[in-house]
C-alpha positions as protocol buffer text, in pm:
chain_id: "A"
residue {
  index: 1
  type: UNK
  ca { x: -627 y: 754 z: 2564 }
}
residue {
  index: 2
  type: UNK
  ca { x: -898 y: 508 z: 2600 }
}
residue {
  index: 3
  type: UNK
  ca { x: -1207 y: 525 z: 2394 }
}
residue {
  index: 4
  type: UNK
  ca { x: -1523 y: 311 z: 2295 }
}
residue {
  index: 5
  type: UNK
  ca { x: -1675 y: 295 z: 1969 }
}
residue {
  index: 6
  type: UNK
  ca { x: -2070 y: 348 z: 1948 }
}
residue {
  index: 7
  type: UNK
  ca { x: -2132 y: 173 z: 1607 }
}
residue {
  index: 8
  type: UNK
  ca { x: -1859 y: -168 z: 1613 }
}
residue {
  index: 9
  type: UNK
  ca { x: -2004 y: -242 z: 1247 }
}
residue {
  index: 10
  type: UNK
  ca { x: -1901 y: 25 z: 1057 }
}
residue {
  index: 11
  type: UNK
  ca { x: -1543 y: 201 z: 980 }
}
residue {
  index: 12
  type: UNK
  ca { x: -1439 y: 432 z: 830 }
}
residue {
  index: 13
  type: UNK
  ca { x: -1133 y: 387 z: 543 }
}
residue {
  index: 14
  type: UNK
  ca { x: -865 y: 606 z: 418 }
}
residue {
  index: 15
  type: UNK
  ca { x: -916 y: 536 z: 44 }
}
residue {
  index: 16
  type: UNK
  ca { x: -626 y: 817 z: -60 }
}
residue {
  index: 17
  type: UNK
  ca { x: -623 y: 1204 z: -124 }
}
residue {
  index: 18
  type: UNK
  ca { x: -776 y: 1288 z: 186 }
}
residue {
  index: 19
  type: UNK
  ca { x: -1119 y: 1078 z: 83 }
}
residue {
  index: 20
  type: UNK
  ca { x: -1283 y: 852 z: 356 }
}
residue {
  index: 21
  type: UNK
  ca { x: -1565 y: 599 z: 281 }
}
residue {
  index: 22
  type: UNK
  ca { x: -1772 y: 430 z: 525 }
}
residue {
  index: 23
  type: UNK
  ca { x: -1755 y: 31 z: 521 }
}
residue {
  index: 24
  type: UNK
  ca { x: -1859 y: -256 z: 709 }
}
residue {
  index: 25
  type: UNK
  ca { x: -1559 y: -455 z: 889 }
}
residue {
  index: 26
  type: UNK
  ca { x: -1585 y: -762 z: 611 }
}
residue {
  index: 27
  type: UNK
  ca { x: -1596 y: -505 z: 309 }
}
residue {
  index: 28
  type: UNK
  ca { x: -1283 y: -334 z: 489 }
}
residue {
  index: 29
  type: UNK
  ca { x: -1130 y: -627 z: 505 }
}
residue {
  index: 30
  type: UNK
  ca { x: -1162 y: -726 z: 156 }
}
residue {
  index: 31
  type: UNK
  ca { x: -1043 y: -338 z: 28 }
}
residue {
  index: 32
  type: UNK
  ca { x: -736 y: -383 z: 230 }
}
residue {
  index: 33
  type: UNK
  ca { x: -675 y: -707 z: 73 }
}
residue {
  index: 34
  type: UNK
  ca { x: -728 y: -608 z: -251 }
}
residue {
  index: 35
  type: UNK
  ca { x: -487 y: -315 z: -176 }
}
residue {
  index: 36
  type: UNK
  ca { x: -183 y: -512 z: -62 }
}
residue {
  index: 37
  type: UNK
  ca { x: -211 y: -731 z: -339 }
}
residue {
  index: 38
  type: UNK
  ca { x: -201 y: -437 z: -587 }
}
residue {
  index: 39
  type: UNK
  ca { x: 80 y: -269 z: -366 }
}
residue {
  index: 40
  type: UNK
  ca { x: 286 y: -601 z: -406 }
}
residue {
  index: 41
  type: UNK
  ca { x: 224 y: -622 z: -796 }
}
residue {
  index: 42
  type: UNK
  ca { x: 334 y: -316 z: -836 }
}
residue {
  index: 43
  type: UNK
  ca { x: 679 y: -330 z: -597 }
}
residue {
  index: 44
  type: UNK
  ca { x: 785 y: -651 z: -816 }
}
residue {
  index: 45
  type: UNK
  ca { x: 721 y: -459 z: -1118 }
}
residue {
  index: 46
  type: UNK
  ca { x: 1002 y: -178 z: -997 }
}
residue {
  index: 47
  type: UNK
  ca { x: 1194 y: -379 z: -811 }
}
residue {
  index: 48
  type: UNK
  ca { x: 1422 y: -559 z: -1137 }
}
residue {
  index: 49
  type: UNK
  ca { x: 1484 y: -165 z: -1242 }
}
residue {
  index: 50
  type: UNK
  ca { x: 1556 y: -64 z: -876 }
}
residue {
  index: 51
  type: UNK
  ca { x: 1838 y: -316 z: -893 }
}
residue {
  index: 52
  type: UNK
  ca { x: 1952 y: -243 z: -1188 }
}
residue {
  index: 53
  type: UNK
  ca { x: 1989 y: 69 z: -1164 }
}
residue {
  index: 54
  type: UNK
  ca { x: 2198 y: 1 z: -829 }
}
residue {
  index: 55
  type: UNK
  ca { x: 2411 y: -174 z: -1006 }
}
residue {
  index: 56
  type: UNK
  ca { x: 2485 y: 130 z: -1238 }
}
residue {
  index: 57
  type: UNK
  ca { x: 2533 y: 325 z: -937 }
}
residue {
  index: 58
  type: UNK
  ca { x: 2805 y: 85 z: -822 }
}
residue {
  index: 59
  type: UNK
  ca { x: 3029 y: 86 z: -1205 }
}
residue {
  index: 60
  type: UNK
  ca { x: 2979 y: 450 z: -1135 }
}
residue {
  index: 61
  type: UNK
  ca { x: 3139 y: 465 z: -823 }
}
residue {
  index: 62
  type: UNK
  ca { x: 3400 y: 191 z: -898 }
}
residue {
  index: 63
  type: UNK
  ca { x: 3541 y: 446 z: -1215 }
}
residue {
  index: 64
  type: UNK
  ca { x: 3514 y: 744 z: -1003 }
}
């Protein structure tokens, strides 16, 4: 469906739990950044137990 936006300046952001806040497009931006960057922290924190724990899952599966 086609639309048009009255106000180009202004979004509005999904911030979590159903919140929204109302940003300019450079302060957007800069959330979103922010955002991956903690989002990619945090999968290379789990990621070493993620594995090993695969690796359990394996020996299990090899002795069953």
């Amino acid at each position: 469906v086609p639309g048009t936006l009255n106000d180009v300046e202004h979004v509005l952001v999904d911030v979590g739990t159903g919140y929204y806040v109302e940003k300019n497009v450079g302060d957007s931006k800069k959330f979103f950044k922010r955002k991956i960057d903690f989002l990619t922290k945090q999968i290379e924190k789990v990621q070493p137990a993620l594995q090993e724990k695969h690796s359990m899952k394996q020996a299990v599966i090899e002795v069953m």
